[in-house]
Coordinates of C-alpha atoms and ligand atoms in Angstrom, one line a residue:
X1 CA 26.7 -95.6 -2.5
X2 CA 24.2 -94.5 -5.1
X3 CA 21.1 -95.6 -3.1
X4 CA 22.2 -93.8 0.1
X5 CA 20.8 -90.3 -0.7
X6 CA 17.4 -91.9 -1.5
X7 CA 17.0 -93.6 1.9
X8 CA 18.0 -90.3 3.5
X9 CA 15.3 -88.4 1.7
X10 CA 12.6 -90.9 2.7
X11 CA 13.4 -90.5 6.4
X12 CA 13.5 -86.7 6.0
X13 CA 10.1 -86.6 4.5
X14 CA 8.6 -88.9 7.1
X15 CA 9.9 -86.7 9.9
X16 CA 8.7 -83.6 8.1
X17 CA 5.1 -85.0 7.9
X18 CA 5.4 -85.9 11.6
X19 CA 6.6 -82.3 12.5
X20 CA 3.8 -80.7 10.5
X21 CA 1.3 -82.9 12.4
X22 CA 2.8 -81.9 15.8
X23 CA 2.7 -78.2 14.9
X24 CA -0.9 -78.5 13.7
X25 CA -2.1 -80.0 16.9
X26 CA -0.2 -77.4 18.9
X27 CA -1.9 -74.7 16.9
X28 CA -5.3 -76.2 17.5
X29 CA -4.8 -76.5 21.3
X30 CA -3.4 -73.0 21.5
X31 CA -6.5 -71.7 19.8
X32 CA -8.6 -73.7 22.3
X33 CA -6.7 -72.2 25.2
X34 CA -7.2 -68.7 23.8
X35 CA -10.9 -69.2 23.5
X36 CA -11.5 -70.2 27.1
X37 CA -8.7 -68.5 28.9
X38 CA -7.5 -65.4 27.1
X39 CA -3.8 -64.9 27.2
X40 CA -4.2 -61.2 26.5
X41 CA -4.5 -60.3 30.2
X42 CA -1.9 -58.0 31.7
X43 CA -0.3 -60.0 34.5
X44 CA 1.9 -57.4 35.9
X45 CA 1.5 -53.7 34.9
X46 CA 5.1 -52.9 35.6
X47 CA 5.9 -54.9 32.4
X48 CA 3.7 -52.9 30.2
X49 CA 3.3 -49.2 31.0
X50 CA 4.9 -46.6 28.7
X51 CA 6.1 -44.2 29.8
X52 CA 7.3 -46.1 32.8
X53 CA 5.7 -44.7 36.0
X54 CA 7.7 -43.5 39.0
X55 CA 6.5 -46.3 41.3
X56 CA 4.5 -49.4 40.6
X57 CA 3.7 -51.7 43.5
X58 CA 2.0 -55.0 42.6
X59 CA -1.1 -55.9 44.6
X60 CA -3.1 -59.1 45.2
X61 CA -5.7 -60.2 42.6
X62 CA -7.3 -58.2 39.9
X63 CA -10.2 -55.8 39.2
X64 CA -12.7 -56.9 36.6
X65 CA -14.4 -54.3 34.5
X66 CA -18.0 -55.2 33.9
X67 CA -20.9 -53.8 31.9
X68 CA -22.4 -52.3 35.0
X69 CA -19.1 -50.8 36.5
X70 CA -20.0 -47.2 37.4
X71 CA -17.5 -44.4 37.0
X72 CA -17.8 -41.9 39.9
X73 CA -16.4 -38.4 39.6
X74 CA -15.9 -35.7 42.2
X75 CA -13.7 -32.6 42.2
X76 CA -13.0 -30.0 44.9
X77 CA -15.5 -27.6 43.2
X78 CA -18.5 -28.1 41.0
X79 CA -16.5 -26.8 38.1
X80 CA -13.8 -29.4 38.7
X81 CA -16.4 -32.1 39.0
X82 CA -17.6 -31.1 35.5
X83 CA -14.1 -31.2 34.2
X84 CA -13.5 -34.7 35.7
X85 CA -16.8 -35.7 34.2
X86 CA -15.4 -35.0 30.7
X87 CA -12.4 -37.1 31.5
X88 CA -14.7 -40.0 32.5
X89 CA -16.6 -39.5 29.3
X90 CA -13.3 -39.8 27.4
X91 CA -12.4 -43.0 29.3
X92 CA -15.9 -44.4 28.6
X93 CA -15.5 -43.6 24.9
X94 CA -12.2 -45.4 24.7
X95 CA -13.6 -48.5 26.5
X96 CA -16.8 -48.8 24.6
X97 CA -16.0 -50.1 21.1
X98 CA -14.2 -53.3 22.2
X99 CA -16.1 -54.0 25.4
X100 CA -19.5 -52.9 24.2
X101 CA -20.1 -51.5 27.7
X102 CA -22.0 -48.3 28.0
X103 CA -20.6 -47.3 31.4
X104 CA -22.6 -45.1 33.7
X105 CA -20.9 -41.9 35.0
X106 CA -22.1 -40.6 38.3
X107 CA -21.2 -37.4 40.1
X108 CA -20.5 -38.3 43.7
X109 CA -17.9 -39.1 46.3
X110 CA -19.4 -42.3 47.7
X111 CA -18.3 -44.9 45.1
X112 CA -19.7 -48.3 46.0
X113 CA -17.7 -51.5 45.6
X114 CA -17.2 -52.5 42.0
X115 CA -16.7 -48.9 40.8
X116 CA -14.0 -46.7 39.3
X117 CA -13.6 -43.4 41.1
X118 CA -11.9 -40.3 39.6
X119 CA -11.2 -37.5 42.1
X120 CA -9.1 -34.5 43.0
X121 CA -10.2 -34.6 46.6
X122 CA -7.2 -35.2 48.8
X123 CA -4.8 -35.1 45.7
X124 CA -1.2 -34.5 46.8
X125 CA 0.1 -31.1 45.8
X126 CA 3.6 -32.5 45.3
X127 CA 2.3 -34.4 42.3
X128 CA 2.0 -31.1 40.4
X129 CA -0.6 -30.8 37.8
X130 CA 0.1 -34.0 35.9
X131 CA 0.9 -36.5 38.7
X132 CA -1.5 -39.1 40.0
X133 CA -2.0 -42.1 42.1
X134 CA -4.0 -45.2 41.0
X135 CA -5.0 -47.8 43.6
X136 CA -6.4 -50.9 42.0
X137 CA -7.9 -53.7 44.2
X138 CA -10.3 -56.5 43.4
X139 CA -13.0 -54.3 44.9
X140 CA -12.5 -51.0 43.0
X141 CA -10.2 -48.6 41.2
X142 CA -9.5 -45.2 42.8
X143 CA -7.6 -42.5 40.9
X144 CA -6.5 -39.4 42.8
X145 CA -4.7 -36.4 41.4
X146 CA -4.1 -32.8 42.4
X147 CA -5.6 -31.6 39.2
X148 CA -8.0 -33.0 36.6
X149 CA -5.0 -33.0 34.2
X150 CA -3.4 -35.7 36.4
X151 CA -6.5 -37.8 36.2
X152 CA -6.4 -37.6 32.4
X153 CA -2.8 -38.8 32.4
X154 CA -3.9 -41.6 34.8
X155 CA -6.7 -42.7 32.5
X156 CA -4.1 -43.3 29.8
X157 CA -2.2 -45.5 32.2
X158 CA -5.3 -47.4 33.0
X159 CA -6.0 -48.2 29.3
X160 CA -2.6 -49.9 29.1
X161 CA -3.4 -52.1 32.1
X162 CA -6.4 -53.6 30.4
X163 CA -5.8 -56.4 27.8
X164 CA -4.4 -55.3 24.5
X165 CA -7.8 -56.1 22.9
X166 CA -9.2 -53.0 24.6
X167 CA -7.7 -51.0 21.8
X168 CA -9.7 -52.7 19.0
X169 CA -12.5 -50.7 17.5
X170 CA -14.7 -53.7 17.1
X171 CA -16.5 -55.7 19.8
X172 CA -14.4 -58.4 21.5
X173 CA -16.3 -61.2 23.3
X174 CA -15.1 -64.1 25.4
X175 CA -12.6 -62.0 27.2
X176 CA -12.1 -60.9 30.8
X177 CA -11.5 -57.2 31.0
X178 CA -9.2 -57.4 34.0
X179 CA -6.8 -54.9 35.5
X180 CA -4.0 -56.3 37.8
X181 CA -4.1 -55.0 41.4
X182 CA -1.5 -52.4 42.1
X183 CA -0.7 -49.0 43.5
X184 CA 0.9 -46.6 41.0
X185 CA 2.4 -43.3 42.0
X186 CA 3.4 -41.2 39.1
X187 CA 4.5 -37.7 37.9
X188 CA 6.6 -36.4 35.0
X189 CA 10.2 -35.5 35.0
X190 CA 9.8 -32.8 32.4
X191 CA 6.9 -30.4 31.9
X192 CA 7.2 -30.1 28.0
X193 CA 6.9 -33.4 26.1
X194 CA 6.2 -32.6 22.5
X195 CA 5.6 -33.9 19.0
X196 CA 6.0 -31.5 16.1
X197 CA 4.2 -32.0 12.8
X198 CA 5.3 -30.0 9.7
X199 CA 2.1 -29.3 7.9
X200 CA 3.8 -26.7 5.6
X201 CA 5.9 -29.1 3.4
X202 CA 2.9 -31.4 3.0
X203 CA -0.5 -30.4 4.3
X204 CA -2.5 -32.7 6.6
X205 CA -6.2 -32.4 7.2
X206 CA -7.9 -31.6 10.5
X207 CA -8.9 -35.2 11.0
X208 CA -5.4 -36.5 10.2
X209 CA -4.0 -34.1 12.8
X210 CA -6.6 -35.0 15.4
X211 CA -5.8 -38.7 14.9
X212 CA -2.1 -38.0 15.6
X213 CA -3.0 -35.9 18.7
X214 CA -5.2 -38.7 20.1
X215 CA -2.5 -41.4 19.4
X216 CA 0.3 -39.3 21.0
X217 CA -1.8 -38.4 24.0
X218 CA -2.0 -42.0 25.1
X219 CA 1.8 -41.9 25.8
X220 CA 1.4 -38.6 27.8
X221 CA 2.7 -36.3 25.1
X222 CA 1.4 -33.0 26.2
X223 CA 2.4 -30.5 23.4
X224 CA 1.7 -30.8 19.7
X225 CA 3.7 -28.1 17.8
X226 CA 2.3 -27.3 14.4
X227 CA 4.9 -25.9 11.9
X228 CA 2.3 -23.7 10.1
X229 CA 4.5 -21.9 7.6
X230 CA 7.5 -22.5 5.5
X231 CA 8.8 -21.8 2.0
X232 CA 6.3 -24.3 0.5
X233 CA 3.1 -23.3 2.3
X234 CA 1.2 -21.0 4.6
X235 CA -1.4 -23.1 6.5
X236 CA -3.4 -20.9 8.8
X237 CA -6.1 -18.4 7.7
X238 CA -5.1 -14.8 8.7
X239 CA -8.2 -12.6 8.2
X240 CA -6.4 -9.4 7.4
X241 CA -4.1 -11.1 4.8
X242 CA -6.3 -13.6 3.0
X243 CA -3.8 -14.3 0.2
X244 CA -1.5 -16.0 2.6
X245 CA -3.7 -19.0 2.4
X246 CA -5.3 -18.3 -1.0
X247 CA -1.9 -18.1 -2.7
X248 CA 0.6 -19.2 -0.1
X249 CA -1.5 -22.2 1.0
X250 CA -2.3 -23.4 -2.6
X251 CA 0.5 -25.9 -3.0
X252 CA 3.1 -28.0 -1.2
X253 CA 6.3 -30.0 -1.8
X254 CA 6.0 -31.8 -5.2
X255 CA 3.3 -29.4 -6.4
X256 CA 0.2 -31.0 -4.8
X257 CA -2.8 -28.9 -3.9
X258 CA -1.6 -28.0 -0.4
X259 CA -4.4 -26.6 1.9
X260 CA -4.9 -24.6 5.1
X261 CA -6.8 -24.5 8.3
X262 CA -9.5 -21.8 8.7
X263 CA -9.4 -20.1 12.1
X264 CA -12.5 -22.1 13.1
X265 CA -10.7 -25.4 12.1
X266 CA -7.7 -24.4 14.1
X267 CA -9.9 -23.7 17.1
X268 CA -11.4 -27.1 16.6
X269 CA -8.0 -28.8 16.6
X270 CA -7.1 -26.8 19.8
X271 CA -10.3 -27.9 21.5
X272 CA -9.8 -31.6 20.5
X273 CA -6.3 -31.4 21.9
X274 CA -7.4 -29.7 25.1
X275 CA -9.8 -32.5 25.8
X276 CA -6.7 -34.7 25.9
X277 CA -4.8 -32.2 27.9
X278 CA -2.5 -31.5 24.9
X279 CA -1.6 -27.9 24.1
X280 CA -1.2 -26.8 20.4
X281 CA 1.9 -24.7 19.9
X282 CA 1.7 -22.7 16.6
X283 CA 4.8 -21.8 14.6
X284 CA 5.4 -19.3 11.8
X285 CA 8.9 -19.7 10.6
X286 CA 10.9 -16.5 10.0
X287 CA 12.9 -14.6 8.8
X288 CA 14.0 -17.5 6.5
X289 CA 11.6 -20.3 5.4
X290 CA 9.2 -17.5 4.5
X291 CA 8.7 -17.9 0.7
X292 CA 5.0 -18.8 1.0
X293 CA 4.4 -15.4 2.6
X294 CA 6.7 -13.6 0.1
X295 CA 4.8 -15.3 -2.8
X296 CA 1.4 -14.1 -1.4
X297 CA 2.1 -10.3 -1.0
X298 CA 4.4 -8.2 -3.2
X299 CA 4.8 -5.5 -0.4
X300 CA 6.9 -8.0 1.6
X301 CA 9.6 -8.0 -1.1
X302 CA 12.3 -5.4 -1.9
X303 CA 11.1 -5.1 -5.5
X304 CA 7.4 -5.0 -4.5
X305 CA 6.8 -8.1 -6.6
X306 CA 5.4 -11.5 -5.4
X307 CA 7.9 -14.3 -5.4
X308 CA 7.0 -17.4 -7.3
X309 CA 5.5 -20.3 -5.3
X310 CA 8.1 -22.9 -4.3
X311 CA 7.5 -26.7 -4.3
X312 CA 11.1 -28.0 -4.0
X313 CA 12.9 -29.0 -0.8
X314 CA 15.9 -26.6 -0.6
X315 CA 16.3 -24.5 2.5
X316 CA 17.9 -21.1 3.2
X317 CA 17.0 -19.0 0.2
X318 CA 14.2 -16.8 1.5
X319 CA 14.1 -13.9 3.9
X320 CA 11.7 -11.2 5.2
X321 CA 13.0 -7.7 4.8
X322 CA 14.5 -7.0 8.2
X323 CA 14.7 -3.2 8.0
X324 CA 11.3 -2.4 6.6
X325 CA 8.4 -1.4 8.9
X326 CA 5.9 -3.1 6.5
X327 CA 7.4 -6.4 7.5
X328 CA 6.8 -5.8 11.2
X329 CA 3.3 -4.4 10.7
X330 CA 2.5 -7.6 8.8
X331 CA 4.0 -9.9 11.4
X332 CA 2.2 -8.0 14.2
X333 CA -1.1 -8.7 12.4
X334 CA -0.3 -12.4 12.2
X335 CA 0.8 -12.6 15.9
X336 CA -2.3 -10.7 17.0
X337 CA -4.8 -12.9 15.2
X338 CA -3.0 -16.1 16.3
X339 CA -2.8 -15.0 19.9
X340 CA -6.6 -14.5 19.8
X341 CA -7.3 -18.0 18.8
X342 CA -4.5 -19.9 20.4
X343 CA -4.7 -20.4 24.2
X344 CA -1.1 -21.7 24.4
X345 CA 1.3 -19.3 26.2
X346 CA 3.8 -20.0 23.4
X347 CA 4.2 -18.7 19.9
X348 CA 7.0 -20.3 17.9
X349 CA 8.8 -17.8 15.6
X350 CA 11.1 -20.2 13.8
X351 CA 14.5 -18.6 13.4
X352 CA 16.3 -21.6 11.8
X353 CA 18.5 -21.6 8.7
X354 CA 18.1 -17.9 7.8
X355 CA 21.0 -18.3 5.4
X356 CA 19.9 -15.4 3.3
X357 CA 19.7 -13.0 6.2
X358 CA 22.9 -11.2 7.4
X359 CA 23.7 -12.1 10.9
X360 CA 23.2 -8.6 12.3
X361 CA 19.9 -8.3 10.5
X362 CA 18.8 -11.7 11.8
X363 CA 19.8 -10.6 15.4
X364 CA 17.7 -7.4 15.1
X365 CA 14.8 -9.2 13.4
X366 CA 14.4 -12.0 16.0
X367 CA 14.7 -9.4 18.8
X368 CA 11.9 -7.3 17.3
X369 CA 9.6 -10.2 16.6
X370 CA 10.1 -11.7 20.1
X371 CA 9.0 -8.3 21.5
X372 CA 5.8 -8.4 19.4
X373 CA 5.1 -11.9 20.7
X374 CA 5.5 -10.5 24.3
X375 CA 3.2 -7.6 23.5
X376 CA 0.4 -10.1 22.9
X377 CA 1.0 -11.8 26.2
X378 CA 2.9 -14.8 24.8
X379 CA 6.3 -16.4 25.2
X380 CA 8.4 -16.8 22.0
X381 CA 10.1 -20.0 21.2
X382 CA 12.8 -20.1 18.5
X383 CA 15.1 -22.7 16.9
X384 CA 18.8 -22.2 17.4
X385 CA 20.7 -19.9 16.6
X386 CA 18.1 -17.6 18.0
X387 CA 19.9 -17.7 21.3
X388 CA 23.0 -16.0 19.7
X389 CA 21.1 -12.8 19.0
X390 CA 22.1 -10.1 21.6
X391 CA 18.5 -8.9 21.4
X392 CA 17.2 -12.3 22.8
X393 CA 17.1 -12.8 26.5
X394 CA 15.9 -15.5 29.0
X395 CA 12.3 -14.6 28.3
X396 CA 12.6 -16.5 25.1
X397 CA 12.8 -20.3 24.9
X398 CA 15.4 -22.1 22.7
X399 CA 14.4 -25.1 20.8
X400 CA 17.7 -26.8 20.4
X401 CA 18.1 -28.9 17.3
X402 CA 21.9 -28.7 16.7
X403 CA 24.4 -29.3 19.4
X404 CA 24.8 -25.6 19.9
X405 CA 23.3 -23.8 22.9
X406 CA 26.3 -22.0 24.5
X407 CA 24.6 -18.6 24.3
X408 CA 21.4 -20.0 25.8
X409 CA 23.3 -21.5 28.7
X410 CA 25.1 -18.2 29.2
X411 CA 21.8 -16.3 29.3
X412 CA 20.0 -18.9 31.4
X413 CA 17.4 -19.5 28.6
X414 CA 15.1 -22.4 29.1
X415 CA 15.4 -25.1 26.4
X416 CA 13.3 -27.7 24.6
X417 CA 15.7 -30.4 23.4
X418 CA 15.2 -31.7 19.9
X419 CA 18.8 -32.7 18.9
X420 CA 18.4 -33.8 15.2
X421 CA 20.6 -36.9 15.4
X422 CA 18.5 -38.2 18.3
X423 CA 15.0 -36.7 18.1
X424 CA 14.2 -36.1 14.4
X425 CA 11.3 -38.3 13.4
X426 CA 12.0 -37.6 9.7
X427 CA 15.4 -39.4 9.9
X428 CA 15.3 -42.9 8.5
X429 CA 15.6 -45.9 10.9
X430 CA 18.2 -47.4 8.6
X431 CA 19.1 -47.6 4.9
X432 CA 16.0 -49.6 4.1
X433 CA 13.5 -47.0 5.4
X434 CA 11.2 -46.1 2.5
X435 CA 10.6 -42.5 3.7
X436 CA 12.6 -39.7 5.3
X437 CA 16.0 -38.2 5.2
X438 CA 19.4 -39.1 6.7
X439 CA 21.4 -35.9 6.9
X440 CA 21.6 -36.2 10.7
X441 CA 22.2 -39.9 10.4
X442 CA 20.0 -43.0 10.9
X443 CA 17.9 -43.1 14.0
X444 CA 17.1 -46.7 14.9
X445 CA 14.6 -47.3 17.8
X446 CA 17.4 -47.9 20.2
X447 CA 19.3 -44.7 19.4
X448 CA 16.0 -42.8 19.7
X449 CA 15.6 -44.2 23.2
X450 CA 19.1 -44.1 24.6
X451 CA 19.7 -40.4 25.4
X452 CA 18.5 -37.8 27.8
X453 CA 18.0 -34.1 27.5
X454 CA 20.4 -33.5 30.3
X455 CA 23.1 -34.9 28.0
X456 CA 22.7 -31.6 26.1
X457 CA 21.8 -29.0 28.7
X458 CA 21.9 -28.5 32.5
X459 CA 18.8 -29.9 34.0
X460 CA 17.6 -26.6 35.5
X461 CA 17.4 -25.2 32.0
X462 CA 15.6 -28.1 30.4
X463 CA 11.9 -27.4 29.9
X464 CA 11.5 -30.7 28.1
X465 CA 11.9 -32.5 24.8
X466 CA 10.2 -32.5 21.4
X467 CA 10.4 -34.9 18.5
X468 CA 9.8 -33.1 15.1
X469 CA 8.4 -34.7 12.0
X470 CA 9.5 -32.7 9.0
X471 CA 7.5 -33.7 6.0
X472 CA 9.4 -33.1 2.9
X473 CA 9.2 -36.8 2.2
X474 CA 6.0 -37.6 4.2
X475 CA 2.9 -37.4 2.0
X476 CA 0.3 -39.4 3.9
X477 CA -0.8 -40.9 7.2
X478 CA 0.8 -44.2 6.3
X479 CA 4.2 -42.6 6.0
X480 CA 3.6 -40.4 9.0
X481 CA 2.7 -43.3 11.3
X482 CA 5.7 -45.3 10.1
X483 CA 8.2 -42.5 11.0
X484 CA 6.5 -41.6 14.3
X485 CA 5.9 -45.1 15.6
X486 CA 7.4 -46.8 17.6
X487 CA 10.0 -44.0 18.2
X488 CA 7.5 -41.6 19.8
X489 CA 7.0 -44.1 22.7
X490 CA 10.7 -43.8 23.5
X491 CA 10.6 -40.0 23.3
X492 CA 7.5 -39.9 25.5
X493 CA 9.4 -42.0 28.1
X494 CA 12.5 -39.8 27.9
X495 CA 10.3 -36.8 28.7
X496 CA 8.3 -38.5 31.5
X497 CA 10.6 -40.9 33.3
X498 CA 13.7 -39.9 35.1
X499 CA 17.0 -40.8 33.4
X500 CA 18.1 -43.2 36.2
X501 CA 14.9 -45.2 36.0
X502 CA 15.3 -45.9 32.3
X503 CA 17.1 -48.8 30.7
X504 CA 17.0 -50.0 27.1
X505 CA 16.7 -53.8 27.5
X506 CA 13.9 -53.4 30.0
X507 CA 12.2 -50.8 27.9
X508 CA 12.5 -52.9 24.8
X509 CA 10.5 -55.7 26.5
X510 CA 7.7 -53.3 27.3
X511 CA 7.8 -51.8 23.8
X512 CA 7.4 -55.3 22.4
X513 CA 4.0 -55.7 24.1
X514 CA 2.8 -52.4 22.6
X515 CA 3.1 -53.8 19.1
X516 CA -0.3 -55.5 19.4
X517 CA -1.8 -52.4 20.9
X518 CA -0.5 -50.2 18.1
X519 CA -1.8 -52.7 15.6
X520 CA -5.2 -52.8 17.2
X521 CA -5.3 -49.0 16.8
X522 CA -4.5 -49.2 13.1
X523 CA -1.1 -47.5 13.5
X524 CA 1.2 -48.3 10.6
X525 CA 4.2 -48.6 12.8
X526 CA 7.7 -49.6 11.7
X527 CA 7.7 -53.3 12.6
X528 CA 11.3 -53.4 13.7
X529 CA 12.6 -57.0 13.5
X530 CA 14.9 -56.5 16.4
X531 CA 11.9 -55.8 18.6
X532 CA 9.1 -58.0 17.1
X533 CA 11.4 -60.9 16.2
X534 CA 9.3 -63.5 14.5
X535 CA 5.9 -61.8 14.4
X536 CA 4.6 -60.7 11.1
X537 CA 2.2 -57.8 11.0
Ligands
LIG601 C1 16.2 -28.7 9.0 S1 15.5 -28.4 11.8 C2 15.2 -27.8 9.2 C3 13.9 -28.0 8.4 C4 14.0 -29.3 7.6 C5 14.7 -30.4 8.3 C6 14.7 -31.7 7.6 C7 15.2 -27.0 11.4 C8 14.9 -26.1 12.5 N1 15.1 -26.8 10.1 O1 13.6 -26.9 7.7 O2 12.7 -29.6 7.2 O3 16.0 -30.0 8.6 O4 15.2 -32.7 8.4

């Protein structure tokens, strides 16, 4: 009896040694296979593309991208050809670091075999401005769209059809840069597919914002909404009122140094976004969430004195004076300057949590401000309850964050759906998430994916969806990436792909494949163990 456990241990250790040897030889042969025959190739594009395209038909064989593959570009007019040329430059730039190829771009409509061709000639009108067709054969790749914007969306699809290594920013050798043959027909379900970044609670630099725009654009996000003012900070230079940034921009949540964008920097962000066919939507939150402005200028306050700067995270304590013409003169100056540097047709005027403004004053205020926005040729967007003001009509867009849009429905107002418990990127995934809040509940990746804007509003009133990242607890890019990714891929798909074409289990298997792509791009995504089971980052 006493000897028995000993014998047992001996056989266990022998079999352990054997097991280790087997695993070791497996690892070696796997490495060998990888060397000669890369397993990174995309076999079937329908298993990878996010957001899922409307139609994907598998073809025979594959197209192989080589160092001498030319990119041909041709539009319906010379101007359009120039625009398409820029899209080709973008594609070339994305392919260069990993392939090392310096692809040649040629203006012309006679692409030879072996080429990639981007054109609007013969583009189908029913595809709208963002739709496209990609035809991939072993001979060539042809991308046709009604508008250059559609070609730019198609280029993002094409990136995903190349091996995941394409996203590395270092040279990859010993790999075949193949694209599986297919015909893809695609167009979006919703026109507005947005990501919001709150740069007021914590400030983020121009480069940090550009990086987020570039990353989001690959999933066909087409609006980036910048929350440019709140109690804790004013982040855009207004030439007539320089103290807004000098004083109001001088700090942030927690008392850090804050910061702001000069008008030139803002224009630079707008241009960078436009190159990716992303529109920047500027927001100034009012009449509440306005302490940074009230701290910058005494004349905006009842007692004529500047309020102290605020670096906490409470909401609902500040308000503009709603019955003082000085307030409206000031707001008009802001709207005027912004409308001159912002090409978006929208200006967001906030309107949320104005807990220190009487309801009738709020109603009057948002009505007045929306008229100012209109005067400068723009359309106002506001958070609910802006729709409940009798002075607000269907010319204003509601951004719906609570489950309350009865007034908007009544008035036939268009809506951007951002329901907090589904779409808020600052909500934690679960109790272990190191950043974020949970007042609207936890939002695991599955919850973030399994909903549709039409669950909250009639389809004809849905302009689209937006996922906001509030930054009370988000101090750097690392935290920002973690909260945005991978949930944004799901929001992008909700916005792009019709409800009846989406299914969680199928989506999850596509999402799994994007882990490697996100990693290659240096995205600090939340490595959810229910999606990336055994793989360690
Ligand atoms: C509510 S949502 C807010 C923001 C906060 C956010 C935190 C909305 C329109 N207002 O001021 O940052 O909650 O999750």
